[in-house]
PDB file of C-alpha atoms in Angstrom:
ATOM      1  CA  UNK H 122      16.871   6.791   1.340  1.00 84.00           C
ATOM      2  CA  UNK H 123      18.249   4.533  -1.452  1.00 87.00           C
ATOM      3  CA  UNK H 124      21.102   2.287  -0.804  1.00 88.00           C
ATOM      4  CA  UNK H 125      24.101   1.696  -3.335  1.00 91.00           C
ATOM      5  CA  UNK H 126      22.164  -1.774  -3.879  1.00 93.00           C
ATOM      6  CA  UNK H 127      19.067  -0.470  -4.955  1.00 89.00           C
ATOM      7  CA  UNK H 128      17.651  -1.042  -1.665  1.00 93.00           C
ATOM      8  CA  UNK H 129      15.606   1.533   0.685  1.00 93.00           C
ATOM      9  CA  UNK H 130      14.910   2.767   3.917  1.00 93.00           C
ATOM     10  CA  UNK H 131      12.061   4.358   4.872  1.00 93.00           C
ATOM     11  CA  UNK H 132      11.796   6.563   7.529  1.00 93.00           C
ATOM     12  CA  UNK H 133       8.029   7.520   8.618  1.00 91.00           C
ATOM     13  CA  UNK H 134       8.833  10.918   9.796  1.00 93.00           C
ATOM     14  CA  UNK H 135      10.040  11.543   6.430  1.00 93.00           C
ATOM     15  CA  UNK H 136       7.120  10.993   4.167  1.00 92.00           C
ATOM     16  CA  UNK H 137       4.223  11.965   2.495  1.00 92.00           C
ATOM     17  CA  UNK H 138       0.282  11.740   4.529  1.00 93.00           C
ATOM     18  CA  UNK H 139      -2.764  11.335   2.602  1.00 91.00           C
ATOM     19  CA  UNK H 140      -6.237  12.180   3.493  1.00 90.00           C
ATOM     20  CA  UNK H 141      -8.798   9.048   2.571  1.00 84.00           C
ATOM     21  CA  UNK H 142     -11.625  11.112   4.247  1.00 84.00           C
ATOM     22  CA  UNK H 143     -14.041   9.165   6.854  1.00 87.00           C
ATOM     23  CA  UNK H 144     -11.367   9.966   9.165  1.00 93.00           C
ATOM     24  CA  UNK H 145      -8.230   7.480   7.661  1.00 93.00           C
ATOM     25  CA  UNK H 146      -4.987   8.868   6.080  1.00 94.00           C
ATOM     26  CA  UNK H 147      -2.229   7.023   4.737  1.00 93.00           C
ATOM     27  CA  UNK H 148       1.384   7.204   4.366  1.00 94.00           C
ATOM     28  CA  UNK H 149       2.571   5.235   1.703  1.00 91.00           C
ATOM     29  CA  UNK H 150       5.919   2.789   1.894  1.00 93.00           C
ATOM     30  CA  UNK H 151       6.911   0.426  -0.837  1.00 93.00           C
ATOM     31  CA  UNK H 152       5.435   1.137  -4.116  1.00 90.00           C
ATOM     32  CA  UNK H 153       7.022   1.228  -8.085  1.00 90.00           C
ATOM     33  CA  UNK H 154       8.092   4.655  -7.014  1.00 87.00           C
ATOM     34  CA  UNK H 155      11.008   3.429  -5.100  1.00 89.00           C
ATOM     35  CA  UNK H 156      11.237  -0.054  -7.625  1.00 90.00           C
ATOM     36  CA  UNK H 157       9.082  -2.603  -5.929  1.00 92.00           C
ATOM     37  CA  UNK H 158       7.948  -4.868  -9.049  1.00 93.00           C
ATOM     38  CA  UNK H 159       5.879  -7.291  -7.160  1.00 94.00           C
ATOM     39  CA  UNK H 160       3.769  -5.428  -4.104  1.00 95.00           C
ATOM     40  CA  UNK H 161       3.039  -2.463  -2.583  1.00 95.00           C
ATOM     41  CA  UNK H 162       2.670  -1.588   1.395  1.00 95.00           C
ATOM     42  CA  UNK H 163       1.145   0.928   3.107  1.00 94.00           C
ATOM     43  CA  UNK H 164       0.412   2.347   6.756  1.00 92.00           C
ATOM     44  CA  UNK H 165      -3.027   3.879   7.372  1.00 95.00           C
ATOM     45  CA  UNK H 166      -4.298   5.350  10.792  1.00 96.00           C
ATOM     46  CA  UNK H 167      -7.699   5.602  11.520  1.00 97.00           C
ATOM     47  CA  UNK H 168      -9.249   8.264  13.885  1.00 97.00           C
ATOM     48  CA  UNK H 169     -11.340   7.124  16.903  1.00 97.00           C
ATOM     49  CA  UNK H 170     -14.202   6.264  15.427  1.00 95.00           C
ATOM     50  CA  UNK H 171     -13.141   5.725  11.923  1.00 95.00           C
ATOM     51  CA  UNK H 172     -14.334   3.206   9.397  1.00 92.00           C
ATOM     52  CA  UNK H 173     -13.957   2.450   6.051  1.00 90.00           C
ATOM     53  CA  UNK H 174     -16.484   1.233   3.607  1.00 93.00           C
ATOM     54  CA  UNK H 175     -16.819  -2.198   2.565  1.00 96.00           C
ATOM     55  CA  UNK H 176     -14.245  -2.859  -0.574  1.00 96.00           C
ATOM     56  CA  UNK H 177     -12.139  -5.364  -2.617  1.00 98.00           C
ATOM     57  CA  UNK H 178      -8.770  -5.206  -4.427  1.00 98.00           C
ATOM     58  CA  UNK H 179      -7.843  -7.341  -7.356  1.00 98.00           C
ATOM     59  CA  UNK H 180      -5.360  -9.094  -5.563  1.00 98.00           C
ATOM     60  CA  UNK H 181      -4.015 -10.639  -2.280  1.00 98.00           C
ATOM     61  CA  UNK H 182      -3.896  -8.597   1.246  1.00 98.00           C
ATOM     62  CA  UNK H 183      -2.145  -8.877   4.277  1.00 98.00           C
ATOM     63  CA  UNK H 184      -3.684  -6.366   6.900  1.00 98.00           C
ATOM     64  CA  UNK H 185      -1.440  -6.119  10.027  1.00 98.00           C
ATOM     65  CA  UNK H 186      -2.893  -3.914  13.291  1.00 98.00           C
ATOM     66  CA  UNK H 187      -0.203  -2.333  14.854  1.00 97.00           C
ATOM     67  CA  UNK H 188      -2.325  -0.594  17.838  1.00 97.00           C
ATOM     68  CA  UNK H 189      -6.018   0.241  18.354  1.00 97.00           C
ATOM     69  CA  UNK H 190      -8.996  -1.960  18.816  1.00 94.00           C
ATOM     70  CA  UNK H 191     -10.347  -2.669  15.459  1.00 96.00           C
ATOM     71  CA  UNK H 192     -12.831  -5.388  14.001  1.00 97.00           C
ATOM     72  CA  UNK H 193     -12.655  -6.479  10.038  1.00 97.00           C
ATOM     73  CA  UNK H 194     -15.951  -7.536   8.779  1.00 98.00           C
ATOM     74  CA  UNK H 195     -15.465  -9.628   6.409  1.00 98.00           C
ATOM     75  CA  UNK H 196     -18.137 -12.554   4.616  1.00 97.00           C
ATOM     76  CA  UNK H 197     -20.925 -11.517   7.411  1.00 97.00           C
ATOM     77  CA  UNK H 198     -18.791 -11.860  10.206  1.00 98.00           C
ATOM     78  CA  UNK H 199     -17.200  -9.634  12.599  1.00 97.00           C
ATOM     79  CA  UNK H 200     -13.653 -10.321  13.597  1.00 98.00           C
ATOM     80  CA  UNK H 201     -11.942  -8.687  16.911  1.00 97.00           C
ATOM     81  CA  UNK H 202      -8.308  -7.836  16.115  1.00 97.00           C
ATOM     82  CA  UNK H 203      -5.743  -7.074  19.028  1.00 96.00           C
ATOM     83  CA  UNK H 204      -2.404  -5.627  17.767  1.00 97.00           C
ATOM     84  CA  UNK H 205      -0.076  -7.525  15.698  1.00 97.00           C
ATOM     85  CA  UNK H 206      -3.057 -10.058  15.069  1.00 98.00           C
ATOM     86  CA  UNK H 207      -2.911 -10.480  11.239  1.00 98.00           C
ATOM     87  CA  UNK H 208      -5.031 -11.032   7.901  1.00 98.00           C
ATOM     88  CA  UNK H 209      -4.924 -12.623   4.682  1.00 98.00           C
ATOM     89  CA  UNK H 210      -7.812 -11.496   1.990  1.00 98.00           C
ATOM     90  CA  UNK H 211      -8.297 -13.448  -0.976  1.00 98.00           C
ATOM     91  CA  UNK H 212      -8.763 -11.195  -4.420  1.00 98.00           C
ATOM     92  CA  UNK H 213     -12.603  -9.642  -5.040  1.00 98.00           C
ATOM     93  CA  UNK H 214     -13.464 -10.070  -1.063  1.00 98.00           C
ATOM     94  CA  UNK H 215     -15.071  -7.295   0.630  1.00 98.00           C
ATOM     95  CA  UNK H 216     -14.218  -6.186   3.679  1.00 98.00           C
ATOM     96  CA  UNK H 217     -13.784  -3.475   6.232  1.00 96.00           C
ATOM     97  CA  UNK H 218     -11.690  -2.229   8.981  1.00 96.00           C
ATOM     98  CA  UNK H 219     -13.393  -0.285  11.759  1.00 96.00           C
ATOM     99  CA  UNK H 220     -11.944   1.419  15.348  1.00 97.00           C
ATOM    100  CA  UNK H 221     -13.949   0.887  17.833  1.00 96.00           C
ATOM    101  CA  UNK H 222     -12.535   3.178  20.129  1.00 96.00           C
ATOM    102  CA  UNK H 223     -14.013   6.528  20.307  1.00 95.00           C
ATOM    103  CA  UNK H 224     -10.765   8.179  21.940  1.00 97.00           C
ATOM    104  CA  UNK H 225      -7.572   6.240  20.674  1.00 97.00           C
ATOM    105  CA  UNK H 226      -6.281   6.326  17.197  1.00 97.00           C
ATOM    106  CA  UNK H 227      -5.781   2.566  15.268  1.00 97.00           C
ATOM    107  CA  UNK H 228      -3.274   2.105  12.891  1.00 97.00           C
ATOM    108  CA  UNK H 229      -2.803  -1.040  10.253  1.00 97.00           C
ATOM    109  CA  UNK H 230      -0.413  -1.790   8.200  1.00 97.00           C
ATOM    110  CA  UNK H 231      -1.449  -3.619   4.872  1.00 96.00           C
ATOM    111  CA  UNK H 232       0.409  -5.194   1.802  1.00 97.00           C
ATOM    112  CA  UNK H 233      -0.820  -6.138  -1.219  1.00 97.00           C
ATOM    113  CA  UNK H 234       0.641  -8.654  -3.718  1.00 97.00           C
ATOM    114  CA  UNK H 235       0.179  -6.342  -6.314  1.00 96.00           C
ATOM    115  CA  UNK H 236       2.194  -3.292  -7.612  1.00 94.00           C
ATOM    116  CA  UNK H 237      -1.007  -2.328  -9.643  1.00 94.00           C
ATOM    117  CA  UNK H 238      -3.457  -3.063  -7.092  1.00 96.00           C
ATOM    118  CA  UNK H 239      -6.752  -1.680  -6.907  1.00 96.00           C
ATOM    119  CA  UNK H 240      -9.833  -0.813  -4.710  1.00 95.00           C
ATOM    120  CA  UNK H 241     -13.167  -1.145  -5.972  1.00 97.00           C
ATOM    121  CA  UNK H 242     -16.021   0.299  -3.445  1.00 96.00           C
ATOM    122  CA  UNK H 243     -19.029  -1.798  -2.687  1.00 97.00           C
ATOM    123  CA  UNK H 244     -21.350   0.585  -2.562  1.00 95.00           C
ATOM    124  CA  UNK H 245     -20.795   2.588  -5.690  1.00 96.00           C
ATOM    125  CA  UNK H 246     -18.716   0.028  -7.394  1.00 95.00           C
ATOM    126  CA  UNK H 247     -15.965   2.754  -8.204  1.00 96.00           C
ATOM    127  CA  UNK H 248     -12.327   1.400  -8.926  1.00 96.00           C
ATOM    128  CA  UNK H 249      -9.142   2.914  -8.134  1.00 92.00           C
ATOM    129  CA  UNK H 250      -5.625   2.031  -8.707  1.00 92.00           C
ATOM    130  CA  UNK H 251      -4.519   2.127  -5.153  1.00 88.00           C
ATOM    131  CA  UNK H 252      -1.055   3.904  -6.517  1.00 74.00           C
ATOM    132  CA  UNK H 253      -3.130   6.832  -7.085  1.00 53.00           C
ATOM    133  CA  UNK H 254      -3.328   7.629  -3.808  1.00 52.00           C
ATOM    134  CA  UNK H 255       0.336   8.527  -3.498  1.00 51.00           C
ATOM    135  CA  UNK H 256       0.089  10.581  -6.339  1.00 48.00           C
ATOM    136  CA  UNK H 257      -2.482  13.116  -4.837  1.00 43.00           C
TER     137      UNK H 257
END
């Protein structure tokens, strides 16, 4: 809901949910639509299980779990995350998130300094806008 100041509050029971496939789906929050000129955030839960594939954006990230026991690999290395532990990813560095559990859900919250972000995959070297995805 939009304020009288231009400012909004999001309510997740309200919004959108968007299948990534490999078992993630995302709901996005702040993004152009609703007049963010400098970043974007977005919530994505992962199923037990679930990983991602390796990928990079073209800016800044701040990854934030919020529950679950994940690891980030990132530069070779794998790194344990308990929730509310916290990341910061340079531009052009791969990385991953992965749940290790095979019965509970995990769930991140990210941000990127970017409102025209994008994800390139590793493996296929595809890129995205990340936007995109809340246009599907």
């Amino acid at each position: 809901k939009k304020t009288s100041s231009g400012a909004s509050v999001l309510l997740v029971r309200d919004l959108p949910v968007f299948e990534r496939g490999g078992g993630a789906r995302t709901t996005p929050l702040v993004s152009k639509a609703i007049g963010s000129s400098r970043f974007i955030s977005d919530y994505t839960e992962f199923e037990p299980g679930a990983r991602i594939p390796f990928h990079s954006h073209n800016c800044e990230e701040s990854v934030v779990l919020i529950e679950g026991d994940a690891v980030m690999d990132i530069d070779g290395e794998e790194f344990r995350m308990d929730p509310l532990d916290c990341t910061y990813i340079p531009p052009n560095v791969p990385h991953r998130f992965r749940n290790l559990s095979e019965t509970q859900r995990m769930k991140i919250r990210w941000i990127y300094a970017d409102v025209d972000a994008t994800r390139t995959l590793v493996d296929s070297g595809m890129t995205a806008p990340i936007i995109a995805e809340h246009q599907k």
